[in-house]
Amino acid sequence: MRILLTGASGFIGRNLRAALLAAGHEVVAASRSSGIDFRQMLTADDWLPHLVGTDAVINSVGIIGECGSQRFDVLHTHAPAALFRACEHAGVRRVLQISALGADDTAFSPYHLSKKAADDCLRSLDLDWFVLRPSLIYGHGGKSAELFMRLAALPMIPVVGDGQQMLQPVHISDVVATTMQALVTPESGQTLDIVGTEIISFADWLQRMREVQGLRPAQFLQVPFGLCMASARVGRYLNPILQPDNLRMLKVGYRADPKPVERFLGRALLRSTPPLFFTDATPFGSTS
Ligand SMILES: NC(=O)c1ccc[n+]([C@@H]2O[C@H](COP(=O)([O-])OP(=O)(O)OC[C@H]3O[C@@H](n4cnc5c(N)ncnc54)[C@H](OP(=O)(O)O)[C@@H]3O)[C@@H](O)[C@H]2O)c1
């Protein structure tokens, strides 16, 4: 198949691109570096020339925090919605949207709400669609995974409040495998949460990230939630992940049942063994 892959230069995108090429697909990579800027792709007409000869589209563009003209409504909602409508117009039936766990009726943050708006648009169209909602993804090269690795290596591990916010991390291999399956399965029209099988606290997850770096366990530095929020208001100028809304979302601790995605894949999800923290997506997370 010839596949238009947006966000191809990102963490998820570059892993998807490698898997698609390995499976013999032709990949048309779209990101700012390849000349497609979502801020200028706001109508179906903008997208139509890029869909000629295309069999499927995967959208994995996203930002974790707004910065300058990189806005949630433009990147997460308006440009993807224009792309999805162009797909319907051009007869590109298979469209996969990488959304995020929590982009549902409980959403309150602009991040989730803007994702959900695009997901709703896709679900309303006459297409063979999938909305894939991963939880926190770990593996080599993820921006949040790398930030957490750095925090975990500090002499004392800083955690938000008591550090008991719950996570359900999933390896990049499982995200890629689910997307690859969604590309070919006849049972389209599904919204799938891609979550790991283990529910773990933020503090324990950072301690594990420390262990896998070969470091001895460290004490936690419990930073009160209010102080974290105040720091995030300044920190977001240094790293877009450090947004007050991201702390609010961490506090909620999104979870989902992993069984539907295991059924979809026809196998168990990967358990977080140490080598997986440093690997790209490989079939079944193999590190050889
Ligand atoms: N990583 C996670 O743990 C995780 C978990 C759940 C959901 N997600 C969602 O999955 C999606 C991808 O995440 P990721 O971790 O792969 O993010 P990433 O590494 O930051 O990649 C983001 C991609 O978006 C592209 N992009 C940003 N601004 C753009 C613009 N104006 N026009 C065109 N492309 C633009 C970037 O390409 P250029 O900068 O080259 O343009 C890059 O390819 C996001 O929507 C994210 O919310 C991620």
mmCIF file of C-alpha atoms and ligand atoms in Angstrom:
data_model
loop_
_atom_site.group_PDB
_atom_site.id
_atom_site.type_symbol
_atom_site.label_atom_id
_atom_site.label_comp_id
_atom_site.label_asym_id
_atom_site.label_seq_id
_atom_site.Cartn_x
_atom_site.Cartn_y
_atom_site.Cartn_z
ATOM 1 C CA MET A 1 0.000 0.000 0.000
ATOM 2 C CA ARG A 2 1.007 3.622 -0.464
ATOM 3 C CA ILE A 3 0.535 5.317 2.903
ATOM 4 C CA LEU A 4 0.564 8.991 3.802
ATOM 5 C CA LEU A 5 2.088 9.138 7.286
ATOM 6 C CA THR A 6 1.879 12.481 9.053
ATOM 7 C CA GLY A 7 4.174 13.100 12.014
ATOM 8 C CA ALA A 8 6.642 10.711 10.378
ATOM 9 C CA SER A 9 9.612 12.410 12.041
ATOM 10 C CA GLY A 10 8.212 11.993 15.572
ATOM 11 C CA PHE A 11 8.656 9.216 18.126
ATOM 12 C CA ILE A 12 5.609 7.224 17.058
ATOM 13 C CA GLY A 13 5.894 8.267 13.414
ATOM 14 C CA ARG A 14 9.464 7.157 12.863
ATOM 15 C CA ASN A 15 8.756 3.779 14.483
ATOM 16 C CA LEU A 16 5.656 3.388 12.323
ATOM 17 C CA ARG A 17 7.585 4.373 9.228
ATOM 18 C CA ALA A 18 10.226 1.693 9.897
ATOM 19 C CA ALA A 19 7.547 -0.976 10.429
ATOM 20 C CA LEU A 20 5.599 0.039 7.324
ATOM 21 C CA LEU A 21 8.725 -0.026 5.147
ATOM 22 C CA ALA A 22 9.731 -3.402 6.617
ATOM 23 C CA ALA A 23 6.264 -4.717 5.723
ATOM 24 C CA GLY A 24 6.788 -3.632 2.104
ATOM 25 C CA HIS A 25 4.571 -0.536 2.066
ATOM 26 C CA GLU A 26 5.432 2.694 0.331
ATOM 27 C CA VAL A 27 5.488 5.557 2.840
ATOM 28 C CA VAL A 28 4.935 9.200 1.978
ATOM 29 C CA ALA A 29 6.268 11.000 5.044
ATOM 30 C CA ALA A 30 4.610 14.258 6.006
ATOM 31 C CA SER A 31 5.953 16.707 8.551
ATOM 32 C CA ARG A 32 7.336 20.201 8.489
ATOM 33 C CA SER A 33 10.740 18.841 7.439
ATOM 34 C CA SER A 34 9.128 17.304 4.335
ATOM 35 C CA GLY A 35 7.297 20.526 3.507
ATOM 36 C CA ILE A 36 3.871 19.857 5.030
ATOM 37 C CA ASP A 37 3.070 22.217 7.866
ATOM 38 C CA PHE A 38 -0.298 21.500 9.521
ATOM 39 C CA ARG A 39 -0.698 25.216 10.216
ATOM 40 C CA GLN A 40 -1.130 25.687 6.469
ATOM 41 C CA MET A 41 -3.262 22.591 5.801
ATOM 42 C CA LEU A 42 -6.651 23.717 7.053
ATOM 43 C CA THR A 43 -8.979 22.815 4.168
ATOM 44 C CA ALA A 44 -9.670 19.582 2.325
ATOM 45 C CA ASP A 45 -8.396 21.271 -0.850
ATOM 46 C CA ASP A 46 -4.995 21.745 0.796
ATOM 47 C CA TRP A 47 -4.758 17.991 1.289
ATOM 48 C CA LEU A 48 -6.218 16.628 -1.945
ATOM 49 C CA PRO A 49 -3.018 16.933 -4.055
ATOM 50 C CA HIS A 50 -1.160 14.899 -1.412
ATOM 51 C CA LEU A 51 -3.684 12.065 -1.555
ATOM 52 C CA VAL A 52 -3.313 11.161 -5.226
ATOM 53 C CA GLY A 53 -2.451 7.450 -5.432
ATOM 54 C CA THR A 54 -2.757 7.051 -1.642
ATOM 55 C CA ASP A 55 -4.315 3.871 -0.196
ATOM 56 C CA ALA A 56 -4.304 4.782 3.482
ATOM 57 C CA VAL A 57 -3.527 7.652 5.848
ATOM 58 C CA ILE A 58 -2.068 7.559 9.351
ATOM 59 C CA ASN A 59 -2.087 10.779 11.378
ATOM 60 C CA SER A 60 0.482 10.898 14.177
ATOM 61 C CA VAL A 61 1.057 14.639 14.450
ATOM 62 C CA GLY A 62 0.702 16.104 17.890
ATOM 63 C CA ILE A 63 2.126 18.436 20.491
ATOM 64 C CA ILE A 64 2.130 18.028 24.243
ATOM 65 C CA GLY A 65 2.103 21.766 24.902
ATOM 66 C CA GLU A 66 1.328 24.910 22.938
ATOM 67 C CA CYS A 67 4.215 27.121 21.868
ATOM 68 C CA GLY A 68 3.976 30.202 19.641
ATOM 69 C CA SER A 69 1.782 29.383 16.640
ATOM 70 C CA GLN A 70 1.841 25.645 17.449
ATOM 71 C CA ARG A 71 -1.718 25.518 18.810
ATOM 72 C CA PHE A 72 -3.823 22.522 19.852
ATOM 73 C CA ASP A 73 -6.908 23.573 17.886
ATOM 74 C CA VAL A 74 -4.937 23.925 14.645
ATOM 75 C CA LEU A 75 -2.645 20.873 14.908
ATOM 76 C CA HIS A 76 -4.954 18.447 16.706
ATOM 77 C CA THR A 77 -8.351 19.464 15.314
ATOM 78 C CA HIS A 78 -8.586 21.678 12.239
ATOM 79 C CA ALA A 79 -5.764 20.256 10.088
ATOM 80 C CA PRO A 80 -6.589 16.572 10.837
ATOM 81 C CA ALA A 81 -10.313 17.190 10.272
ATOM 82 C CA ALA A 82 -9.478 18.757 6.890
ATOM 83 C CA LEU A 83 -7.303 15.739 6.095
ATOM 84 C CA PHE A 84 -10.058 13.268 7.055
ATOM 85 C CA ARG A 85 -12.638 15.117 4.920
ATOM 86 C CA ALA A 86 -10.195 15.130 2.017
ATOM 87 C CA CYS A 87 -9.813 11.353 2.440
ATOM 88 C CA GLU A 88 -13.585 10.914 2.188
ATOM 89 C CA HIS A 89 -13.637 13.130 -0.898
ATOM 90 C CA ALA A 90 -10.690 11.336 -2.553
ATOM 91 C CA GLY A 91 -11.908 7.836 -1.700
ATOM 92 C CA VAL A 92 -8.967 7.030 0.586
ATOM 93 C CA ARG A 93 -10.965 4.762 2.829
ATOM 94 C CA ARG A 94 -8.501 3.550 5.462
ATOM 95 C CA VAL A 95 -7.679 6.329 7.928
ATOM 96 C CA LEU A 96 -5.959 5.804 11.273
ATOM 97 C CA GLN A 97 -5.804 8.527 13.882
ATOM 98 C CA ILE A 98 -3.280 8.410 16.733
ATOM 99 C CA SER A 99 -5.191 10.068 19.543
ATOM 100 C CA ALA A 100 -4.500 9.746 23.266
ATOM 101 C CA LEU A 101 -5.903 7.910 26.269
ATOM 102 C CA GLY A 102 -8.362 10.263 27.973
ATOM 103 C CA ALA A 103 -9.607 11.922 24.758
ATOM 104 C CA ASP A 104 -13.124 10.878 25.692
ATOM 105 C CA ASP A 105 -16.226 12.292 27.368
ATOM 106 C CA THR A 106 -14.237 12.965 30.566
ATOM 107 C CA ALA A 107 -11.746 15.201 28.734
ATOM 108 C CA PHE A 108 -11.148 18.648 30.298
ATOM 109 C CA SER A 109 -7.743 19.759 28.980
ATOM 110 C CA PRO A 110 -7.308 21.565 25.638
ATOM 111 C CA TYR A 111 -4.884 18.752 24.704
ATOM 112 C CA HIS A 112 -7.514 16.025 25.097
ATOM 113 C CA LEU A 113 -10.459 18.112 23.902
ATOM 114 C CA SER A 114 -8.656 19.062 20.687
ATOM 115 C CA LYS A 115 -7.766 15.406 20.046
ATOM 116 C CA LYS A 116 -11.314 14.305 20.750
ATOM 117 C CA ALA A 117 -12.728 16.878 18.319
ATOM 118 C CA ALA A 118 -10.673 15.350 15.489
ATOM 119 C CA ASP A 119 -11.541 11.813 16.643
ATOM 120 C CA ASP A 120 -15.261 12.724 16.592
ATOM 121 C CA CYS A 121 -14.911 14.171 13.100
ATOM 122 C CA LEU A 122 -13.248 10.980 11.848
ATOM 123 C CA ARG A 123 -15.859 8.758 13.516
ATOM 124 C CA SER A 124 -18.614 10.735 11.754
ATOM 125 C CA LEU A 125 -17.251 10.126 8.245
ATOM 126 C CA ASP A 126 -17.959 7.294 5.842
ATOM 127 C CA LEU A 127 -14.457 5.814 6.092
ATOM 128 C CA ASP A 128 -12.760 2.649 7.344
ATOM 129 C CA TRP A 129 -11.474 4.488 10.375
ATOM 130 C CA PHE A 130 -9.625 3.678 13.564
ATOM 131 C CA VAL A 131 -9.094 5.955 16.536
ATOM 132 C CA LEU A 132 -6.123 4.645 18.534
ATOM 133 C CA ARG A 133 -5.646 6.062 22.020
ATOM 134 C CA PRO A 134 -2.269 5.157 23.554
ATOM 135 C CA SER A 135 -1.398 5.764 27.183
ATOM 136 C CA LEU A 136 2.100 6.929 28.158
ATOM 137 C CA ILE A 137 4.460 5.257 25.691
ATOM 138 C CA TYR A 138 7.966 4.153 26.643
ATOM 139 C CA GLY A 139 10.875 3.061 24.495
ATOM 140 C CA HIS A 140 13.904 4.599 22.845
ATOM 141 C CA GLY A 141 13.576 8.277 21.914
ATOM 142 C CA GLY A 142 10.178 9.258 23.306
ATOM 143 C CA LYS A 143 10.214 12.828 24.626
ATOM 144 C CA SER A 144 8.343 12.094 27.863
ATOM 145 C CA ALA A 145 10.219 8.790 28.335
ATOM 146 C CA GLU A 146 13.524 10.652 28.039
ATOM 147 C CA LEU A 147 12.440 13.372 30.470
ATOM 148 C CA PHE A 148 11.369 10.729 33.009
ATOM 149 C CA MET A 149 14.702 8.887 32.535
ATOM 150 C CA ARG A 150 16.564 12.098 33.382
ATOM 151 C CA LEU A 151 14.388 12.760 36.450
ATOM 152 C CA ALA A 152 14.893 9.161 37.606
ATOM 153 C CA ALA A 153 18.683 9.522 37.466
ATOM 154 C CA LEU A 154 18.808 12.518 39.841
ATOM 155 C CA PRO A 155 20.268 11.899 43.337
ATOM 156 C CA MET A 156 16.719 12.271 44.764
ATOM 157 C CA ILE A 157 13.767 11.484 42.496
ATOM 158 C CA PRO A 158 11.356 14.422 42.328
ATOM 159 C CA VAL A 159 7.716 13.321 42.311
ATOM 160 C CA VAL A 160 4.463 15.225 42.126
ATOM 161 C CA GLY A 161 2.886 15.254 45.609
ATOM 162 C CA ASP A 162 3.021 11.740 47.017
ATOM 163 C CA GLY A 163 3.891 10.289 43.577
ATOM 164 C CA GLN A 164 0.878 7.974 43.707
ATOM 165 C CA GLN A 165 -0.633 9.118 40.397
ATOM 166 C CA MET A 166 -1.371 5.973 38.421
ATOM 167 C CA LEU A 167 0.075 5.226 34.976
ATOM 168 C CA GLN A 168 -0.460 2.372 32.554
ATOM 169 C CA PRO A 169 2.609 2.618 30.316
ATOM 170 C CA VAL A 170 2.731 0.779 27.006
ATOM 171 C CA HIS A 171 5.761 -0.048 24.881
ATOM 172 C CA ILE A 172 6.168 1.562 21.458
ATOM 173 C CA SER A 173 6.231 -1.962 19.917
ATOM 174 C CA ASP A 174 2.647 -2.556 21.045
ATOM 175 C CA VAL A 175 1.523 0.820 19.682
ATOM 176 C CA VAL A 176 3.130 0.082 16.321
ATOM 177 C CA ALA A 177 1.776 -3.479 16.211
ATOM 178 C CA THR A 178 -1.766 -2.240 16.911
ATOM 179 C CA THR A 179 -1.479 0.397 14.191
ATOM 180 C CA MET A 180 -0.155 -2.156 11.689
ATOM 181 C CA GLN A 181 -3.068 -4.454 12.489
ATOM 182 C CA ALA A 182 -5.549 -1.578 12.129
ATOM 183 C CA LEU A 183 -4.199 -0.927 8.666
ATOM 184 C CA VAL A 184 -5.283 -4.296 7.327
ATOM 185 C CA THR A 185 -8.076 -5.712 9.455
ATOM 186 C CA PRO A 186 -11.532 -5.785 7.840
ATOM 187 C CA GLU A 187 -13.151 -4.872 11.195
ATOM 188 C CA SER A 188 -12.737 -1.096 10.979
ATOM 189 C CA GLY A 189 -14.750 1.594 12.785
ATOM 190 C CA GLN A 190 -13.097 0.991 16.161
ATOM 191 C CA THR A 191 -11.811 3.195 18.952
ATOM 192 C CA LEU A 192 -9.104 1.305 20.813
ATOM 193 C CA ASP A 193 -7.249 2.246 23.981
ATOM 194 C CA ILE A 194 -3.648 1.031 23.737
ATOM 195 C CA VAL A 195 -2.585 0.574 27.356
ATOM 196 C CA GLY A 196 -0.129 -1.691 29.137
ATOM 197 C CA THR A 197 -1.262 -4.482 31.435
ATOM 198 C CA GLU A 198 0.477 -3.056 34.499
ATOM 199 C CA ILE A 199 -0.898 -0.155 36.530
ATOM 200 C CA ILE A 200 1.976 1.511 38.352
ATOM 201 C CA SER A 201 2.409 4.696 40.357
ATOM 202 C CA PHE A 202 4.414 7.571 38.932
ATOM 203 C CA ALA A 203 6.929 7.157 41.790
ATOM 204 C CA ASP A 204 7.397 3.416 41.177
ATOM 205 C CA TRP A 205 7.698 4.003 37.428
ATOM 206 C CA LEU A 206 10.526 6.519 37.971
ATOM 207 C CA GLN A 207 12.211 4.144 40.417
ATOM 208 C CA ARG A 208 12.050 1.423 37.750
ATOM 209 C CA MET A 209 13.511 3.812 35.204
ATOM 210 C CA ARG A 210 16.346 4.392 37.649
ATOM 211 C CA GLU A 211 16.941 0.664 38.095
ATOM 212 C CA VAL A 212 17.111 0.028 34.350
ATOM 213 C CA GLN A 213 19.852 2.658 34.141
ATOM 214 C CA GLY A 214 21.888 0.533 36.566
ATOM 215 C CA LEU A 215 21.441 2.989 39.472
ATOM 216 C CA ARG A 216 20.682 2.065 43.066
ATOM 217 C CA PRO A 217 17.220 2.988 44.383
ATOM 218 C CA ALA A 218 16.967 6.597 45.532
ATOM 219 C CA GLN A 219 14.721 8.462 47.923
ATOM 220 C CA PHE A 220 11.824 10.479 46.610
ATOM 221 C CA LEU A 221 11.618 14.231 46.878
ATOM 222 C CA GLN A 222 7.897 14.884 47.281
ATOM 223 C CA VAL A 223 7.122 18.235 45.692
ATOM 224 C CA PRO A 224 3.687 19.583 46.731
ATOM 225 C CA PHE A 225 1.203 19.745 43.867
ATOM 226 C CA GLY A 226 0.822 23.552 44.187
ATOM 227 C CA LEU A 227 4.581 24.056 43.921
ATOM 228 C CA CYS A 228 4.734 21.715 40.878
ATOM 229 C CA MET A 229 1.990 23.789 39.227
ATOM 230 C CA ALA A 230 3.860 27.035 39.938
ATOM 231 C CA SER A 231 7.096 25.525 38.551
ATOM 232 C CA ALA A 232 5.277 24.247 35.472
ATOM 233 C CA ARG A 233 4.038 27.758 34.675
ATOM 234 C CA VAL A 234 7.694 28.743 34.291
ATOM 235 C CA GLY A 235 9.058 25.344 33.179
ATOM 236 C CA ARG A 236 6.835 25.194 30.097
ATOM 237 C CA TYR A 237 9.093 27.809 28.499
ATOM 238 C CA LEU A 238 12.013 25.370 28.877
ATOM 239 C CA ASN A 239 10.216 22.126 28.001
ATOM 240 C CA PRO A 240 6.670 22.011 26.556
ATOM 241 C CA ILE A 241 5.937 18.830 28.559
ATOM 242 C CA LEU A 242 6.093 20.932 31.743
ATOM 243 C CA GLN A 243 2.580 22.365 31.395
ATOM 244 C CA PRO A 244 0.170 22.857 34.297
ATOM 245 C CA ASP A 245 -2.464 20.927 32.289
ATOM 246 C CA ASN A 246 -0.095 17.969 31.946
ATOM 247 C CA LEU A 247 0.179 17.856 35.737
ATOM 248 C CA ARG A 248 -3.613 17.968 36.006
ATOM 249 C CA MET A 249 -3.852 15.053 33.557
ATOM 250 C CA LEU A 250 -1.164 13.138 35.484
ATOM 251 C CA LYS A 251 -3.210 13.672 38.641
ATOM 252 C CA VAL A 252 -6.306 12.123 37.033
ATOM 253 C CA GLY A 253 -4.360 8.923 36.238
ATOM 254 C CA TYR A 254 -6.087 7.668 33.080
ATOM 255 C CA ARG A 255 -6.616 3.917 32.869
ATOM 256 C CA ALA A 256 -8.311 1.461 30.554
ATOM 257 C CA ASP A 257 -8.875 -2.253 30.158
ATOM 258 C CA PRO A 258 -6.001 -3.788 28.145
ATOM 259 C CA LYS A 259 -8.029 -6.868 27.120
ATOM 260 C CA PRO A 260 -9.648 -5.327 24.005
ATOM 261 C CA VAL A 261 -6.287 -4.403 22.536
ATOM 262 C CA GLU A 262 -4.861 -7.829 23.442
ATOM 263 C CA ARG A 263 -7.805 -9.447 21.669
ATOM 264 C CA PHE A 264 -7.263 -7.169 18.696
ATOM 265 C CA LEU A 265 -3.567 -8.113 18.525
ATOM 266 C CA GLY A 266 -4.195 -11.775 19.233
ATOM 267 C CA ARG A 267 -1.407 -11.820 21.799
ATOM 268 C CA ALA A 268 -0.453 -10.567 25.239
ATOM 269 C CA LEU A 269 0.968 -7.067 25.561
ATOM 270 C CA LEU A 270 4.642 -6.728 26.443
ATOM 271 C CA ARG A 271 5.766 -6.586 30.050
ATOM 272 C CA SER A 272 8.232 -3.814 30.870
ATOM 273 C CA THR A 273 11.498 -5.749 30.981
ATOM 274 C CA PRO A 274 14.654 -3.568 31.261
ATOM 275 C CA PRO A 275 15.860 -3.783 27.621
ATOM 276 C CA LEU A 276 12.514 -2.483 26.349
ATOM 277 C CA PHE A 277 13.220 0.930 27.887
ATOM 278 C CA PHE A 278 16.001 1.406 25.363
ATOM 279 C CA THR A 279 14.517 -0.177 22.250
ATOM 280 C CA ASP A 280 12.586 1.032 19.243
ATOM 281 C CA ALA A 281 9.519 -0.844 18.079
ATOM 282 C CA THR A 282 10.425 -4.348 16.976
ATOM 283 C CA PRO A 283 8.111 -7.281 16.318
ATOM 284 C CA PHE A 284 6.987 -8.482 19.765
ATOM 285 C CA GLY A 285 9.528 -6.082 21.343
ATOM 286 C CA SER A 286 12.425 -8.394 20.454
ATOM 287 C CA THR A 287 15.730 -6.799 21.441
ATOM 288 C CA SER A 288 17.957 -9.053 19.341
HETATM 289 N N1 LIG B 1 4.517 9.674 23.100
HETATM 290 C C1 LIG B 1 3.503 9.343 23.925
HETATM 291 O O1 LIG B 1 3.687 8.850 25.062
HETATM 292 C C2 LIG B 1 2.077 9.512 23.445
HETATM 293 C C3 LIG B 1 1.049 8.916 24.193
HETATM 294 C C4 LIG B 1 -0.273 9.069 23.775
HETATM 295 C C5 LIG B 1 -0.544 9.817 22.636
HETATM 296 N N2 LIG B 1 0.470 10.377 21.929
HETATM 297 C C6 LIG B 1 0.104 11.173 20.738
HETATM 298 O O2 LIG B 1 0.712 10.650 19.585
HETATM 299 C C7 LIG B 1 1.056 11.687 18.677
HETATM 300 C C8 LIG B 1 2.531 11.611 18.317
HETATM 301 O O3 LIG B 1 3.293 11.612 19.494
HETATM 302 P P1 LIG B 1 4.878 11.533 19.456
HETATM 303 O O4 LIG B 1 5.325 11.072 20.807
HETATM 304 O O5 LIG B 1 5.345 10.791 18.251
HETATM 305 O O6 LIG B 1 5.245 13.089 19.315
HETATM 306 P P2 LIG B 1 6.576 13.754 18.723
HETATM 307 O O7 LIG B 1 7.743 12.850 18.828
HETATM 308 O O8 LIG B 1 6.673 15.080 19.378
HETATM 309 O O9 LIG B 1 6.226 13.946 17.177
HETATM 310 C C9 LIG B 1 5.308 14.890 16.774
HETATM 311 C C10 LIG B 1 5.245 14.913 15.266
HETATM 312 O O10 LIG B 1 4.348 15.977 14.893
HETATM 313 C C11 LIG B 1 4.969 16.729 13.865
HETATM 314 N N3 LIG B 1 4.534 18.114 13.874
HETATM 315 C C12 LIG B 1 4.568 18.990 14.907
HETATM 316 N N4 LIG B 1 4.124 20.179 14.508
HETATM 317 C C13 LIG B 1 3.789 20.060 13.205
HETATM 318 C C14 LIG B 1 3.272 20.949 12.231
HETATM 319 N N5 LIG B 1 3.011 22.238 12.502
HETATM 320 N N6 LIG B 1 3.035 20.471 10.980
HETATM 321 C C15 LIG B 1 3.314 19.189 10.666
HETATM 322 N N7 LIG B 1 3.821 18.307 11.538
HETATM 323 C C16 LIG B 1 4.056 18.743 12.790
HETATM 324 C C17 LIG B 1 6.456 16.637 14.161
HETATM 325 O O11 LIG B 1 7.188 16.841 12.965
HETATM 326 P P3 LIG B 1 8.110 18.088 12.631
HETATM 327 O O12 LIG B 1 8.504 18.698 13.951
HETATM 328 O O13 LIG B 1 9.233 17.509 11.849
HETATM 329 O O14 LIG B 1 7.234 18.942 11.817
HETATM 330 C C18 LIG B 1 6.580 15.185 14.595
HETATM 331 O O15 LIG B 1 6.727 14.362 13.453
HETATM 332 C C19 LIG B 1 0.725 12.974 19.386
HETATM 333 O O16 LIG B 1 -0.521 13.392 18.928
HETATM 334 C C20 LIG B 1 0.633 12.588 20.824
HETATM 335 O O17 LIG B 1 -0.271 13.409 21.504
HETATM 336 C C21 LIG B 1 1.779 10.248 22.288
#
